[in-house]
CSV table of C-alpha atoms in Angstrom, one decimal:
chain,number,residue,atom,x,y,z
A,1,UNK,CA,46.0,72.6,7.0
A,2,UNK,CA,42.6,74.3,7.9
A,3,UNK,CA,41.1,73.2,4.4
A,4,UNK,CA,42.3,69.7,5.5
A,5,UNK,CA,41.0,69.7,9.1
A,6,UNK,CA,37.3,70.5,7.3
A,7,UNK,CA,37.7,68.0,5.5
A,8,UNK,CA,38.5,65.5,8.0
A,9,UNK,CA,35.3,66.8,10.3
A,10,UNK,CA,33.2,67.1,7.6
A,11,UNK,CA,30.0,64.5,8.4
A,12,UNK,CA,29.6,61.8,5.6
A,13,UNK,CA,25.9,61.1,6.2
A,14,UNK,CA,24.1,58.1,5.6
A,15,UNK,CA,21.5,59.2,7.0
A,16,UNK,CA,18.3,57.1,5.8
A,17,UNK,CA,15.8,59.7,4.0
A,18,UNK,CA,13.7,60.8,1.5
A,19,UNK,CA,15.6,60.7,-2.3
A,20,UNK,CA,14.9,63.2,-4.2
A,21,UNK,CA,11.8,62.6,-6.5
A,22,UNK,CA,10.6,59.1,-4.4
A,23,UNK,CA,7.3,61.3,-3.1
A,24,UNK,CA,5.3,58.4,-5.6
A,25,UNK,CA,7.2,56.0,-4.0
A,26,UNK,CA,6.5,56.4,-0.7
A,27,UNK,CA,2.9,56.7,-1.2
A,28,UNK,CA,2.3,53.3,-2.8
A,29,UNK,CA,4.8,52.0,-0.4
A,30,UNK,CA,1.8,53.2,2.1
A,31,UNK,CA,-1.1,51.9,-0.2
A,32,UNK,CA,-2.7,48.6,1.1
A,33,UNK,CA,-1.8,45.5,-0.8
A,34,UNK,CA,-5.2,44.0,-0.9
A,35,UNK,CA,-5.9,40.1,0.5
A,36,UNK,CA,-3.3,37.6,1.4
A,37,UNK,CA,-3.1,35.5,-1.6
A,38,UNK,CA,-3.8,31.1,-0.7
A,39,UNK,CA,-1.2,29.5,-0.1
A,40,UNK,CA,-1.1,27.8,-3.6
A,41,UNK,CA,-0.1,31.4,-5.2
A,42,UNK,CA,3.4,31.9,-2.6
A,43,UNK,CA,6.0,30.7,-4.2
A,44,UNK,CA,7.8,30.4,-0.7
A,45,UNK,CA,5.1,28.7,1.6
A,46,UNK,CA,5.9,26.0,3.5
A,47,UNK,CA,3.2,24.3,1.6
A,48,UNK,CA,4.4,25.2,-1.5
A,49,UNK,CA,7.9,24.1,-0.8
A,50,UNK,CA,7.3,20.5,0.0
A,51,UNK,CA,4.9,19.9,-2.9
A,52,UNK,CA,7.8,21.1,-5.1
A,53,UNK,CA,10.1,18.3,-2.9
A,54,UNK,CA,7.9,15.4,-3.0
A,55,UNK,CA,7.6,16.5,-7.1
A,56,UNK,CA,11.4,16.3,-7.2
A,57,UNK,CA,11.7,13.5,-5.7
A,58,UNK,CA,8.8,11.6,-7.9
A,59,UNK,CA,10.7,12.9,-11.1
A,60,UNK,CA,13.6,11.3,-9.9
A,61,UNK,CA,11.8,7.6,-9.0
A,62,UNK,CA,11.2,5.1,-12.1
A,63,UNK,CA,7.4,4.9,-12.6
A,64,UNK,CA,5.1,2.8,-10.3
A,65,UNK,CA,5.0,-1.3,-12.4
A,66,UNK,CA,2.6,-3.5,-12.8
A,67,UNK,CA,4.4,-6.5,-11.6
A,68,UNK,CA,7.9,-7.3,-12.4
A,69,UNK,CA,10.0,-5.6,-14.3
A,70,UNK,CA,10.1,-5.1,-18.3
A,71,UNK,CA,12.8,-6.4,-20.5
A,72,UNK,CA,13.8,-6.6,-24.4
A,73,UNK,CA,11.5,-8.4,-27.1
A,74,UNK,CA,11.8,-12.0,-26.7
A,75,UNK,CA,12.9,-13.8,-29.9
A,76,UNK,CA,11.8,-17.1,-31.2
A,77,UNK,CA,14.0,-18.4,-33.7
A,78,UNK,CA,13.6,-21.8,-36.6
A,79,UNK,CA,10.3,-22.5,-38.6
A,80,UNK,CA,8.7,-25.0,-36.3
A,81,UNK,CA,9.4,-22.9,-33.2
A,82,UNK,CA,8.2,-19.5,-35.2
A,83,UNK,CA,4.8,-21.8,-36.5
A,84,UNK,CA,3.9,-23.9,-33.6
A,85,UNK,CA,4.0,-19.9,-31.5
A,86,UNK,CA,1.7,-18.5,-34.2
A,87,UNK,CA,-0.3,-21.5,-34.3
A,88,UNK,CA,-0.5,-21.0,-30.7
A,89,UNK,CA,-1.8,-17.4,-30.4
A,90,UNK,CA,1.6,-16.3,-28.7
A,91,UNK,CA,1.0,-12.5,-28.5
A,92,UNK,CA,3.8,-11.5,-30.7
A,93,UNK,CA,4.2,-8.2,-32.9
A,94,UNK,CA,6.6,-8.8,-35.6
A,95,UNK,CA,7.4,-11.7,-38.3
A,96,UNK,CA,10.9,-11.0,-39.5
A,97,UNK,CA,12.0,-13.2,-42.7
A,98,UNK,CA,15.1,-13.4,-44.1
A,99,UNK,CA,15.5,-11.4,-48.2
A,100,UNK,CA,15.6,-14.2,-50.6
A,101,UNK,CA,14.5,-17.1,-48.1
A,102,UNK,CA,14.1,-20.5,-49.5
A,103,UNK,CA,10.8,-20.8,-48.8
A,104,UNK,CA,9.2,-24.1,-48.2
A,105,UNK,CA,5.3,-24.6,-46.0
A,106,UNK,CA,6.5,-23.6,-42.7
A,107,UNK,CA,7.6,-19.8,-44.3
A,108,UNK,CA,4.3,-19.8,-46.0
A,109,UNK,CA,2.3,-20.4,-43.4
A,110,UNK,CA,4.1,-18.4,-40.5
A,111,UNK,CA,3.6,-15.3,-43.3
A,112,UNK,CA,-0.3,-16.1,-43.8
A,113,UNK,CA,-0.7,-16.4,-39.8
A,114,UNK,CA,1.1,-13.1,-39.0
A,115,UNK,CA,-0.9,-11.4,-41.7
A,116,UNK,CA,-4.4,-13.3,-40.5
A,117,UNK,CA,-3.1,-11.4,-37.5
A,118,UNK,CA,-1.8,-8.3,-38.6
A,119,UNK,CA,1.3,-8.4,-37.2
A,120,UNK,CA,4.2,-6.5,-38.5
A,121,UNK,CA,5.9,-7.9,-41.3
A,122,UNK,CA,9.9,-7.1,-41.9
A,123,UNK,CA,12.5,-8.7,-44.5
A,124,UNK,CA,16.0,-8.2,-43.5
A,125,UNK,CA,18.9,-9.8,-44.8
A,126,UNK,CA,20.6,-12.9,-43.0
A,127,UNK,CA,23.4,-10.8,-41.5
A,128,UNK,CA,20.9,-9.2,-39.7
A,129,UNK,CA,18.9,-11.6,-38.6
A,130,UNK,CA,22.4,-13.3,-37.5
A,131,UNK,CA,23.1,-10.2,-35.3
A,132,UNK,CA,19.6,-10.2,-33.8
A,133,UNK,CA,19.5,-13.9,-32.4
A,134,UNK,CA,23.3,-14.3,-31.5
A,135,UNK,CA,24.4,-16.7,-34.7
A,136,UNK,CA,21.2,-19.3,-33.3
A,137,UNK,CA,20.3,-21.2,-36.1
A,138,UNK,CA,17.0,-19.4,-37.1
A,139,UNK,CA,16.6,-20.6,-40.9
A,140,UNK,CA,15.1,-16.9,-42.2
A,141,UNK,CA,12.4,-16.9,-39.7
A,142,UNK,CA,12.1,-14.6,-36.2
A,143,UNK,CA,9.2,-14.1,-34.1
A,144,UNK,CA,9.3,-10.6,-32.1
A,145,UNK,CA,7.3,-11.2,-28.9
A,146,UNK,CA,6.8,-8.5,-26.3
A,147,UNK,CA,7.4,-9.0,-22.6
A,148,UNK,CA,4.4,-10.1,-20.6
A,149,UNK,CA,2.3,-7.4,-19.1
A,150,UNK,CA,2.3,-9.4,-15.6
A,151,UNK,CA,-0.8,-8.6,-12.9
A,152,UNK,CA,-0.1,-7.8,-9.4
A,153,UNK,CA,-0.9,-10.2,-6.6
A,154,UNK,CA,-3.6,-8.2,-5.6
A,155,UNK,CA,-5.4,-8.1,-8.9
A,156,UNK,CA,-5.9,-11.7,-8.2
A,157,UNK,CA,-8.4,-11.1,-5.0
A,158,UNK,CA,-9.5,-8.3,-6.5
A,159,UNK,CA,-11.2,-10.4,-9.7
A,160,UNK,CA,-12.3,-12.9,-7.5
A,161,UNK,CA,-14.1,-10.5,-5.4
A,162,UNK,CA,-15.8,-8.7,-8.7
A,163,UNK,CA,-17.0,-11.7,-9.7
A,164,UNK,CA,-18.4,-12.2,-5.9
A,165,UNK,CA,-16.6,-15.6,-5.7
A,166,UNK,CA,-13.8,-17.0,-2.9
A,167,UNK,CA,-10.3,-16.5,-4.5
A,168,UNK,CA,-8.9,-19.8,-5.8
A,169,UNK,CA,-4.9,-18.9,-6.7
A,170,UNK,CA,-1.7,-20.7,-7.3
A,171,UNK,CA,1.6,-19.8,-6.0
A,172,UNK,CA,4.6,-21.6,-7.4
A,173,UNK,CA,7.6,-21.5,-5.5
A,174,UNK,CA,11.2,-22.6,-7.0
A,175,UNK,CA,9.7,-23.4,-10.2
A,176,UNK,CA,12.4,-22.6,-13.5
A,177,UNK,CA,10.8,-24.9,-16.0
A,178,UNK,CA,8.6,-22.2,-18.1
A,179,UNK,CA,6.6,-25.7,-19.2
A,180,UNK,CA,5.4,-26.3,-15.8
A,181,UNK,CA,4.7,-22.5,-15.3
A,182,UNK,CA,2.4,-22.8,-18.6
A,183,UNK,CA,1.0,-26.1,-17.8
A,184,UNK,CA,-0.2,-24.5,-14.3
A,185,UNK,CA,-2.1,-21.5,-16.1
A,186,UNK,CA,-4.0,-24.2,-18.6
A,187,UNK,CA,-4.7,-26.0,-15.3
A,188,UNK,CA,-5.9,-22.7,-13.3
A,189,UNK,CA,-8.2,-22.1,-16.2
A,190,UNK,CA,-9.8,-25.5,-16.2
A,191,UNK,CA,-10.7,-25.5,-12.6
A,192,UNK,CA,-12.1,-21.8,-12.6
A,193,UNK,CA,-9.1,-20.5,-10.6
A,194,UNK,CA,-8.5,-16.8,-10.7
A,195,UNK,CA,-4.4,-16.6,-11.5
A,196,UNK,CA,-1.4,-17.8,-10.6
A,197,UNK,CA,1.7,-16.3,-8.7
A,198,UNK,CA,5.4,-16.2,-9.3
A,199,UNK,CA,8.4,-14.8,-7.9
A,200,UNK,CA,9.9,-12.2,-9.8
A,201,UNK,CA,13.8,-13.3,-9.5
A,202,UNK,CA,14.8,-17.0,-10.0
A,203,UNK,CA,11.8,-18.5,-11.3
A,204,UNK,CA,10.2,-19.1,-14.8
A,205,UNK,CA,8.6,-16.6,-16.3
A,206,UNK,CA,5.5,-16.2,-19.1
A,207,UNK,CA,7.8,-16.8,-21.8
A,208,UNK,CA,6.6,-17.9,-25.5
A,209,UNK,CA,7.1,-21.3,-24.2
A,210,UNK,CA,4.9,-21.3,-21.3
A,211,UNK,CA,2.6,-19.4,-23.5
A,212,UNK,CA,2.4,-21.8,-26.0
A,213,UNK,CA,2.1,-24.5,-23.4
A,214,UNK,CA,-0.8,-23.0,-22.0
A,215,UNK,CA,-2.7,-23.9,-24.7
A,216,UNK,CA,-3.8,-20.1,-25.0
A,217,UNK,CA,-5.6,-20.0,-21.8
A,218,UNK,CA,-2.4,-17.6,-20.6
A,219,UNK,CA,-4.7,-15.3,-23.3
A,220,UNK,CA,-7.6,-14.7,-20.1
A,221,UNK,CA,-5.6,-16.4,-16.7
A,222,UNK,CA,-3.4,-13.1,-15.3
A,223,UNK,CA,-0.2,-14.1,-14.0
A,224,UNK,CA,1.1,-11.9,-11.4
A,225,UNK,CA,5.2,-11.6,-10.1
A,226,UNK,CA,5.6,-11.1,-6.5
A,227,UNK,CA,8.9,-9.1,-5.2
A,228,UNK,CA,8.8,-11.4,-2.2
A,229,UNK,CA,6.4,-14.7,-2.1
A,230,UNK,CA,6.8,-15.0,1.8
A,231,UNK,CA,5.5,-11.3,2.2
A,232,UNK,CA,2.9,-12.1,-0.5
A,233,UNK,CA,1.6,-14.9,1.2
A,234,UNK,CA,1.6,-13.0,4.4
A,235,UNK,CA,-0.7,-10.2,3.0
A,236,UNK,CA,-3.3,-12.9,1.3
A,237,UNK,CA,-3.6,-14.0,4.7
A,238,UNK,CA,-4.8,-11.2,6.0
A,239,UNK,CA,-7.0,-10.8,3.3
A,240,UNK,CA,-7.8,-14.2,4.9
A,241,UNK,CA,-6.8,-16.8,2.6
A,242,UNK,CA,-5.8,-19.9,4.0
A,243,UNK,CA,-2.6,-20.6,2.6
A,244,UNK,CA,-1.9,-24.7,2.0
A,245,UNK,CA,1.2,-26.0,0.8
A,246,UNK,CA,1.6,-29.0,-0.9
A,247,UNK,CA,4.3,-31.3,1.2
A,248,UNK,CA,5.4,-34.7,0.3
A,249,UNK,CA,5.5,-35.5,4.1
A,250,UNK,CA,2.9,-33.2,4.8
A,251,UNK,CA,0.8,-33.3,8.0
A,252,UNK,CA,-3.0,-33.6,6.1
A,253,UNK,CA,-4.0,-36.0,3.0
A,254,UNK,CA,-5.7,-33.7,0.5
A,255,UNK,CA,-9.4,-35.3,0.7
A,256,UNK,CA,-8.8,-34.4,4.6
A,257,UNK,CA,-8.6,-30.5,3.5
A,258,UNK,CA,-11.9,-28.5,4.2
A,259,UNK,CA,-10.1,-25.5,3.2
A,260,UNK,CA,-10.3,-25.6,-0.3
A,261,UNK,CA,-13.9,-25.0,-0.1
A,262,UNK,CA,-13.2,-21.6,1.0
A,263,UNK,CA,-10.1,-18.9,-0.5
A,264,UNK,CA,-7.1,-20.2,-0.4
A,265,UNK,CA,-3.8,-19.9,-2.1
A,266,UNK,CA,-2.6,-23.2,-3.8
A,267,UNK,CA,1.3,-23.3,-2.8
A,268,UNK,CA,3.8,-25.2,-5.4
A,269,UNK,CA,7.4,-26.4,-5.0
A,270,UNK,CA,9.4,-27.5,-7.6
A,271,UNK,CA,10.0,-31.2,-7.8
A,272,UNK,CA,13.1,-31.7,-6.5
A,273,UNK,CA,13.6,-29.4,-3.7
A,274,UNK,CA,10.1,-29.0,-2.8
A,275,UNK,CA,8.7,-26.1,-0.8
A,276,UNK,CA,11.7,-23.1,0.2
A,277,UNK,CA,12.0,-22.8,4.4
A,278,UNK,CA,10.1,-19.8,4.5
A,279,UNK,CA,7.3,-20.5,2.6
A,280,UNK,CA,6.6,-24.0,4.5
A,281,UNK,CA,6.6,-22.4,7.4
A,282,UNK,CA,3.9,-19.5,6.4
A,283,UNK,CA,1.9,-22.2,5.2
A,284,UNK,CA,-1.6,-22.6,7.4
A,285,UNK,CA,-1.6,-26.4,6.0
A,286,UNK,CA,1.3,-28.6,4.2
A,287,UNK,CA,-0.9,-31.3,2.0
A,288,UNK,CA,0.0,-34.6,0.2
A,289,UNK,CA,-1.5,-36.3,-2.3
A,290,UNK,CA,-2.0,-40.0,-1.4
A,291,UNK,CA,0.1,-42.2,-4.1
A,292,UNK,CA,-0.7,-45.7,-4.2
A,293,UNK,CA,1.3,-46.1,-7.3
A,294,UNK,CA,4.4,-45.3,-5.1
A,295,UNK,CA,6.1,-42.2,-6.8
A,296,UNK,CA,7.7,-39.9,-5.0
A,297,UNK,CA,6.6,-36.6,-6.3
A,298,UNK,CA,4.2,-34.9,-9.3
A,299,UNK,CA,5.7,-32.1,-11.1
A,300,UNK,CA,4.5,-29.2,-10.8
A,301,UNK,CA,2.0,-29.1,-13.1
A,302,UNK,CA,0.6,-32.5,-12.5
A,303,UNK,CA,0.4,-31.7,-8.3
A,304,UNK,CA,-1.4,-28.3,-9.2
A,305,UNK,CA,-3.7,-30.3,-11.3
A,306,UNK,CA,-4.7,-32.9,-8.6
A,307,UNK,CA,-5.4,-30.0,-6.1
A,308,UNK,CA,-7.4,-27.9,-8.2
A,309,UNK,CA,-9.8,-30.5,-9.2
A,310,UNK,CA,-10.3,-31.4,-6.0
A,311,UNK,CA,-11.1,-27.5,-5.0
A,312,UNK,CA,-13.6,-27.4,-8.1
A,313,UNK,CA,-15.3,-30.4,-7.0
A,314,UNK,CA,-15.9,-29.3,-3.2
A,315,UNK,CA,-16.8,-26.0,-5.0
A,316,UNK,CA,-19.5,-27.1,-7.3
């Protein structure tokens, strides 16, 4: 029992001290560490910590575009379609023609322009070719062209300013026809206007169509996409561009307009519906052509036309 009452009163110290052999230790625990290293060097700073945050969080957002988004390889499919887009100087990057193709001018001539322009050449088999443009009727001939590398709206101002010249720009609004959209460009180009603006959902895009209707002139006139054109507008105002809208009942007859002398934005509705609510009512001006001839409207590409002479001319 006595061994067992020692025991029980026997002091289990935890008594913080010296270990045996730690005499080292404790003199470099008293040494001096030298400088506090910048901020850059902690792992643990405050600094350090958000910088590693914001990287996070930029690793998990898609990269900054330029303009709207980029899809798959546009195809164009048949001889005359493949010829006339060659012809045309649609920027495309592969010919692809079918093994054992009956060939004919067309097939000659589409392979002597994509070599002339040393696009890739590829033979594949008609299944393939099949799979590739849905069962469309493409007669052993398919065009690769890339998506368009669209500007954004204020690439526009910018050239215009570089060039130390007022910004001339049109904005089409509602417009699906990709024919109009190219006619536009070719009319932009004419009239020594500095690009043209689209929305970037529901509207026609720079297809190999509107390329090829743009006569080439889509080769040096950027298009840009605009998320929202109301916003868009909004911000070229402050840039101060008047904005003018062309109306069928609008309030002032285009020779009345002093403001295409100056920068302005050139505003486009499609033929039928005209400007959208929101965009009429940003506009500074809403314009009509005078018709004597009594029709109703212009498409798009026609009405653009008009008002850009009439710019370059008050310009000149």
């Amino acid at each position: 029992m006595a061994g067992n009452s020692q025991r029980r009163n026997r002091r289990t110290s935890n008594k913080k001290g010296a270990t045996v052999g730690s005499g080292g230790q404790r003199r470099r625990g008293l040494e001096g560490k030298g400088p506090t290293p910048p901020a850059s060097m902690r792992k643990g700073h405050k600094k350090n910590r958000v910088a590693a945050a914001q990287a996070k969080h930029a690793a998990r957002r898609p990269a900054p575009r330029r303009g709207g988004p980029k899809g798959a390889n546009e195809l164009v499919v048949g001889r005359n379609s493949v010829v006339e887009a060659l012809r045309e100087g649609v920027p495309a990057n592969t010919l692809y023609v079918q093994q054992f193709v009956d060939s004919d001018e067309r097939v000659r001539e589409a392979i002597q322009l994509a070599t002339d322009k040393g696009l890739n050449l590829m033979e594949a088999p008609r299944p393939e070719l099949d799979r590739m443009t849905n069962g469309l009727n493409h007669q052993g001939l398919v065009l690769s062209v890339p998506p368009y590398d669209y500007a954004h709206p204020e690439d526009l101002t910018a050239a215009a300013a570089d060039n130390g010249e007022d910004p001339l720009i049109v904005a089409l609004d509602g417009i699906t026809d990709p024919r109009n959209l190219g006619a536009v460009v070719r009319s932009v180009s004419a009239f020594g206007g500095h690009g043209v603006v689209v929305p970037e959902r529901r509207a026609a895009g720079m297809t190999a169509s509107a390329w090829k209707t743009s006569a080439g002139t889509a080769a040096r006139t950027p298009v840009a996409r605009a998320t929202n054109m109301t916003r868009m507008l909004e911000a070229y105002q402050k840039e101060g561009l008047m904005v003018v809208g062309l109306a069928a009942d609008g309030d002032v007859e285009l020779h009345e307009l002093d403001a295409l002398e100056g920068p302005v934005v050139i505003v486009v509705g499609s033929e039928g519906k005209g400007l959208s609510r929101l965009v009429g009512e940003t506009c500074d001006f809403r314009v009509r052509i005078p018709m004597p001839g009594g029709a109703e409207s212009l498409n798009a590409g026609v009405a653009a036309g008009v008002v850009l002479y009439e710019a370059a001319r008050r310009r000149a």
